[in-house]
């Protein structure tokens, strides 16, 4: 893979060296309104940022759209960007997805560097080459696969991030632990998410991102093993869409909730150890609470799962586990089994 992931210890010098490997005539930084205020001040004092042009788009996923994309293209054009300019995406997954797409399309593609500022973007969105925007009411409808040259991870940015967004990103870390090693999973389910120790988290983020890197490297275009990263997401996406019509929840919460029925199915169908499922479920219940679904919601949830774009031939596709790190992609379940898993989610 072309992308280089740097676990930061000294942001300024790492940025200088990354920039020296991305030869450029002009430098741009993309922020959203929040990261402009909370994260840009960290970079602003760096000598290498002296002549950078800042482009700012409105914050949150509802603005991951064509309007914001046009703002970025326009900002690049008005700032005199050429084919040899470089852009730094400084923000959460919304900024790295949209900025990556803007950079990949401007003048047929300029170099970009991701500096993710949310936990979700650090362990997930900023690595792996998926870029894009929402369109026509559908998430990530238009985009391209294209790697940033560098991803620089610095958990110092998390100091200003709210607890909910920390939990949201942490759910993807839990997922990475479940699909990798016992040691990693063990540390994750023993971590005090209420009072996260940023030093420890920095190291855990480094380990976590390597899990994603390793899997994406083997299957950049999601033909096989990359589906491991969908663990928790079949139920998770259904929960997310269900909640969207009632009281929206952050993506990572939906994933954490999705892990519960999917681990239940893993116990029932692929031999995942009950005790490890229990421990993971207890951790999720403690820090994420639950979602108030009733059996009257089952049909709607199953219908939503049928619409998942990852399905083929109308069959709901699950990623399950035979144990920690023992990944079983392309699993199926009967409607009866799905309902049982939902019963477990409610009553477990
Ligand atoms: N490309 C991929 O592989 C991939 C994977 C997962 C998610 N995503 C995408 O990522 C997006 C979600 O990412 P996200 O959760 O980071 O959302 P986000 O970028 O919308 O950030 C969430 C909120 O936190 C704010 N914020 C960012 N950094 C902050 C900081 N340091 N301190 C305080 N506030 C800060 C943002 O302004 C925003 O309001 C979605 O668009 C999703 O589709 C992409
Ligand atoms: Zn996810």
Tab-separated table of N, CA and C and ligand atoms in Angstrom, residues 120 124 168 171-172 175 229-233 237 240 251-252 255, ligand 2:
chain	number	residue	atom	x	y	z
A	120	UNK	N	-12.663	7.911	15.817
A	120	UNK	CA	-13.182	7.105	14.709
A	120	UNK	C	-12.331	7.282	13.454
A	124	UNK	N	-10.129	4.289	11.894
A	124	UNK	CA	-10.928	3.726	10.808
A	124	UNK	C	-10.933	4.592	9.544
A	168	UNK	N	-17.756	6.268	20.421
A	168	UNK	CA	-18.089	5.880	19.053
A	168	UNK	C	-16.866	5.292	18.339
A	171	UNK	N	-15.637	1.798	19.555
A	171	UNK	CA	-16.356	0.602	19.099
A	171	UNK	C	-15.614	-0.063	17.934
A	172	UNK	N	-15.044	0.750	17.054
A	172	UNK	CA	-14.290	0.170	15.929
A	172	UNK	C	-12.998	-0.466	16.460
A	175	UNK	N	-13.920	-3.825	17.711
A	175	UNK	CA	-14.055	-4.693	16.539
A	175	UNK	C	-12.675	-5.171	16.081
A	229	UNK	N	-13.854	-6.511	8.472
A	229	UNK	CA	-14.097	-5.197	9.078
A	229	UNK	C	-15.586	-4.893	9.200
A	230	UNK	N	-16.416	-5.743	8.598
A	230	UNK	CA	-17.875	-5.549	8.704
A	230	UNK	C	-18.452	-6.175	9.963
A	231	UNK	N	-17.609	-6.814	10.767
A	231	UNK	CA	-18.122	-7.394	12.016
A	231	UNK	C	-18.899	-6.317	12.798
A	232	UNK	N	-20.069	-6.679	13.268
A	232	UNK	CA	-20.906	-5.742	14.022
A	232	UNK	C	-21.700	-4.791	13.146
A	233	UNK	N	-21.416	-4.793	11.858
A	233	UNK	CA	-22.016	-3.785	10.978
A	233	UNK	C	-23.294	-4.228	10.275
A	237	UNK	N	-25.654	-1.440	11.034
A	237	UNK	CA	-26.259	-0.512	10.068
A	237	UNK	C	-27.782	-0.486	10.199
A	240	UNK	N	-28.570	1.570	13.133
A	240	UNK	CA	-28.302	2.980	12.830
A	240	UNK	C	-29.458	3.590	12.038
A	251	UNK	N	-22.486	6.429	14.748
A	251	UNK	CA	-22.166	5.179	14.064
A	251	UNK	C	-21.549	4.121	14.993
A	252	UNK	N	-20.584	4.539	15.799
A	252	UNK	CA	-19.895	3.576	16.667
A	252	UNK	C	-20.821	2.945	17.703
A	255	UNK	N	-22.485	0.218	15.960
A	255	UNK	CA	-21.560	-0.910	15.786
A	255	UNK	C	-21.427	-1.688	17.098
B	2	LIG	ZN1	-17.931	1.299	11.086
